[in-house]
Amino acid sequence: MKLQNSSVVAKRKLHCYLYYLASKELPAKTHSENLKLAQSWGFRVSEHTKIAHSAAEIYDFINYWSTERENLPFDIDGIVIKVNDLKLQDLLGYTAKSPRWATSYKFKAEQVQTKLLSID
């Protein structure tokens, strides 16, 4: 992507998905509402999101995508779980490295075996 020739970059057919809006004043009161607005402005936003109302719903979502992820047109190695309410996000704040209102769940790494047939 750091090429000087933009025509070469354009041929790569890269897609970008917006996952967060940052501003001192946002148009909506929740993360999900702001992403829907961004989508209406023409930004790509993942359709594979869910507003969960309990820990059980979060676990169900994780379990579903742990197997279903192989059917996505792109690779994912986990899921990000976020607080939806922006006032609560602000109250929780940030650590030096990451927001306290978001955490990631990484799927188990895929394990495969290979058989070495010869060494030349």
mmCIF file of C-alpha atoms in Angstrom:
data_model
loop_
_atom_site.group_PDB
_atom_site.id
_atom_site.type_symbol
_atom_site.label_atom_id
_atom_site.label_comp_id
_atom_site.label_asym_id
_atom_site.label_seq_id
_atom_site.Cartn_x
_atom_site.Cartn_y
_atom_site.Cartn_z
ATOM 1 C CA MET A 1 0.000 0.000 0.000
ATOM 2 C CA LYS A 2 2.992 2.314 0.384
ATOM 3 C CA LEU A 3 3.740 2.332 -3.327
ATOM 4 C CA GLN A 4 4.199 5.625 -5.127
ATOM 5 C CA ASN A 5 2.238 4.400 -8.126
ATOM 6 C CA SER A 6 -1.434 4.560 -7.119
ATOM 7 C CA SER A 7 -2.523 2.550 -10.173
ATOM 8 C CA VAL A 8 -0.640 -0.473 -8.787
ATOM 9 C CA VAL A 9 -2.359 -0.047 -5.429
ATOM 10 C CA ALA A 10 -5.759 0.278 -7.138
ATOM 11 C CA LYS A 11 -5.284 -3.108 -8.836
ATOM 12 C CA ARG A 12 -5.019 -4.835 -5.456
ATOM 13 C CA LYS A 13 -8.765 -4.466 -4.830
ATOM 14 C CA LEU A 14 -8.380 -3.860 -1.109
ATOM 15 C CA HIS A 15 -11.451 -3.415 1.066
ATOM 16 C CA CYS A 16 -11.563 -1.482 4.310
ATOM 17 C CA TYR A 17 -14.198 -2.027 6.995
ATOM 18 C CA LEU A 18 -14.913 0.750 9.466
ATOM 19 C CA TYR A 19 -15.075 -0.542 13.037
ATOM 20 C CA TYR A 20 -15.033 2.644 15.124
ATOM 21 C CA LEU A 21 -15.888 6.337 14.867
ATOM 22 C CA ALA A 22 -13.763 8.815 16.806
ATOM 23 C CA SER A 23 -14.790 12.413 17.424
ATOM 24 C CA LYS A 24 -15.404 14.754 20.341
ATOM 25 C CA GLU A 25 -19.051 14.870 19.292
ATOM 26 C CA LEU A 26 -20.652 11.845 17.662
ATOM 27 C CA PRO A 27 -24.117 11.914 16.085
ATOM 28 C CA ALA A 28 -25.552 8.949 18.034
ATOM 29 C CA LYS A 29 -25.413 7.705 21.633
ATOM 30 C CA THR A 30 -24.233 4.167 20.900
ATOM 31 C CA HIS A 31 -21.371 2.572 19.026
ATOM 32 C CA SER A 32 -23.727 0.480 16.883
ATOM 33 C CA GLU A 33 -25.878 3.478 15.896
ATOM 34 C CA ASN A 34 -22.787 5.419 14.816
ATOM 35 C CA LEU A 35 -21.607 2.510 12.673
ATOM 36 C CA LYS A 36 -25.043 2.325 11.020
ATOM 37 C CA LEU A 37 -24.797 6.035 10.230
ATOM 38 C CA ALA A 38 -21.290 5.575 8.812
ATOM 39 C CA GLN A 39 -22.645 2.789 6.624
ATOM 40 C CA SER A 40 -25.366 5.127 5.341
ATOM 41 C CA TRP A 41 -22.580 7.585 4.411
ATOM 42 C CA GLY A 42 -20.986 4.936 2.195
ATOM 43 C CA PHE A 43 -18.432 3.327 4.519
ATOM 44 C CA ARG A 44 -18.134 -0.451 4.639
ATOM 45 C CA VAL A 45 -19.221 -1.836 8.011
ATOM 46 C CA SER A 46 -19.319 -5.515 8.917
ATOM 47 C CA GLU A 47 -22.739 -7.120 8.747
ATOM 48 C CA HIS A 48 -21.561 -9.776 11.206
ATOM 49 C CA THR A 49 -22.214 -7.922 14.453
ATOM 50 C CA LYS A 50 -24.632 -8.477 17.306
ATOM 51 C CA ILE A 51 -25.843 -6.461 20.259
ATOM 52 C CA ALA A 52 -25.722 -8.903 23.163
ATOM 53 C CA HIS A 53 -27.755 -8.414 26.326
ATOM 54 C CA SER A 54 -26.131 -11.133 28.435
ATOM 55 C CA ALA A 55 -22.936 -13.114 28.853
ATOM 56 C CA ALA A 56 -24.755 -16.142 27.445
ATOM 57 C CA GLU A 57 -25.470 -14.260 24.201
ATOM 58 C CA ILE A 58 -21.791 -13.300 23.951
ATOM 59 C CA TYR A 59 -20.725 -16.940 24.418
ATOM 60 C CA ASP A 60 -23.261 -18.083 21.812
ATOM 61 C CA PHE A 61 -21.896 -15.515 19.342
ATOM 62 C CA ILE A 62 -18.305 -16.645 19.982
ATOM 63 C CA ASN A 63 -19.236 -20.319 19.595
ATOM 64 C CA TYR A 64 -21.108 -19.637 16.368
ATOM 65 C CA TRP A 65 -18.227 -17.734 14.754
ATOM 66 C CA SER A 66 -15.568 -20.157 15.976
ATOM 67 C CA THR A 67 -16.856 -22.621 13.365
ATOM 68 C CA GLU A 68 -18.668 -20.344 10.901
ATOM 69 C CA ARG A 69 -15.607 -18.102 10.341
ATOM 70 C CA GLU A 70 -14.275 -20.485 7.704
ATOM 71 C CA ASN A 71 -17.216 -19.452 5.490
ATOM 72 C CA LEU A 72 -16.317 -15.756 5.559
ATOM 73 C CA PRO A 73 -14.685 -14.225 2.464
ATOM 74 C CA PHE A 74 -11.827 -12.993 4.698
ATOM 75 C CA ASP A 75 -9.815 -14.387 7.603
ATOM 76 C CA ILE A 76 -10.513 -13.549 11.239
ATOM 77 C CA ASP A 77 -8.627 -14.770 14.288
ATOM 78 C CA GLY A 78 -11.106 -13.640 16.918
ATOM 79 C CA ILE A 79 -13.916 -11.347 17.983
ATOM 80 C CA VAL A 80 -13.883 -7.933 19.641
ATOM 81 C CA ILE A 81 -16.429 -7.429 22.415
ATOM 82 C CA LYS A 82 -17.319 -3.772 23.063
ATOM 83 C CA VAL A 83 -19.543 -1.759 25.388
ATOM 84 C CA ASN A 84 -22.179 -0.207 23.121
ATOM 85 C CA ASP A 85 -23.150 2.830 25.247
ATOM 86 C CA LEU A 86 -20.786 5.752 24.508
ATOM 87 C CA LYS A 87 -21.274 7.385 27.923
ATOM 88 C CA LEU A 88 -20.266 4.134 29.610
ATOM 89 C CA GLN A 89 -17.285 3.841 27.249
ATOM 90 C CA ASP A 90 -16.215 7.329 28.328
ATOM 91 C CA LEU A 91 -16.665 6.447 32.006
ATOM 92 C CA LEU A 92 -14.577 3.260 31.655
ATOM 93 C CA GLY A 93 -11.818 5.077 29.777
ATOM 94 C CA TYR A 94 -8.526 3.665 28.543
ATOM 95 C CA THR A 95 -5.393 1.985 29.826
ATOM 96 C CA ALA A 96 -2.027 2.944 28.360
ATOM 97 C CA LYS A 97 -2.525 0.299 25.654
ATOM 98 C CA SER A 98 -6.223 -0.207 25.031
ATOM 99 C CA PRO A 99 -9.772 0.825 25.908
ATOM 100 C CA ARG A 100 -11.284 -0.652 29.066
ATOM 101 C CA TRP A 101 -14.617 -0.892 27.251
ATOM 102 C CA ALA A 102 -13.404 -3.403 24.656
ATOM 103 C CA THR A 103 -11.691 -6.758 24.790
ATOM 104 C CA SER A 104 -10.754 -9.354 22.230
ATOM 105 C CA TYR A 105 -11.422 -13.058 22.203
ATOM 106 C CA LYS A 106 -8.975 -15.044 20.082
ATOM 107 C CA PHE A 107 -10.057 -18.340 18.571
ATOM 108 C CA LYS A 108 -7.954 -21.438 19.106
ATOM 109 C CA ALA A 109 -5.239 -21.680 16.480
ATOM 110 C CA GLU A 110 -5.888 -24.172 13.725
ATOM 111 C CA GLN A 111 -3.611 -27.191 13.973
ATOM 112 C CA VAL A 112 -2.668 -29.339 11.024
ATOM 113 C CA GLN A 113 -0.162 -32.104 10.428
ATOM 114 C CA THR A 114 2.064 -32.456 7.459
ATOM 115 C CA LYS A 115 4.017 -35.454 6.271
ATOM 116 C CA LEU A 116 7.553 -34.888 4.996
ATOM 117 C CA LEU A 117 8.015 -37.197 2.022
ATOM 118 C CA SER A 118 11.605 -36.424 1.075
ATOM 119 C CA ILE A 119 14.507 -34.050 1.525
ATOM 120 C CA ASP A 120 16.474 -33.104 -1.584
#
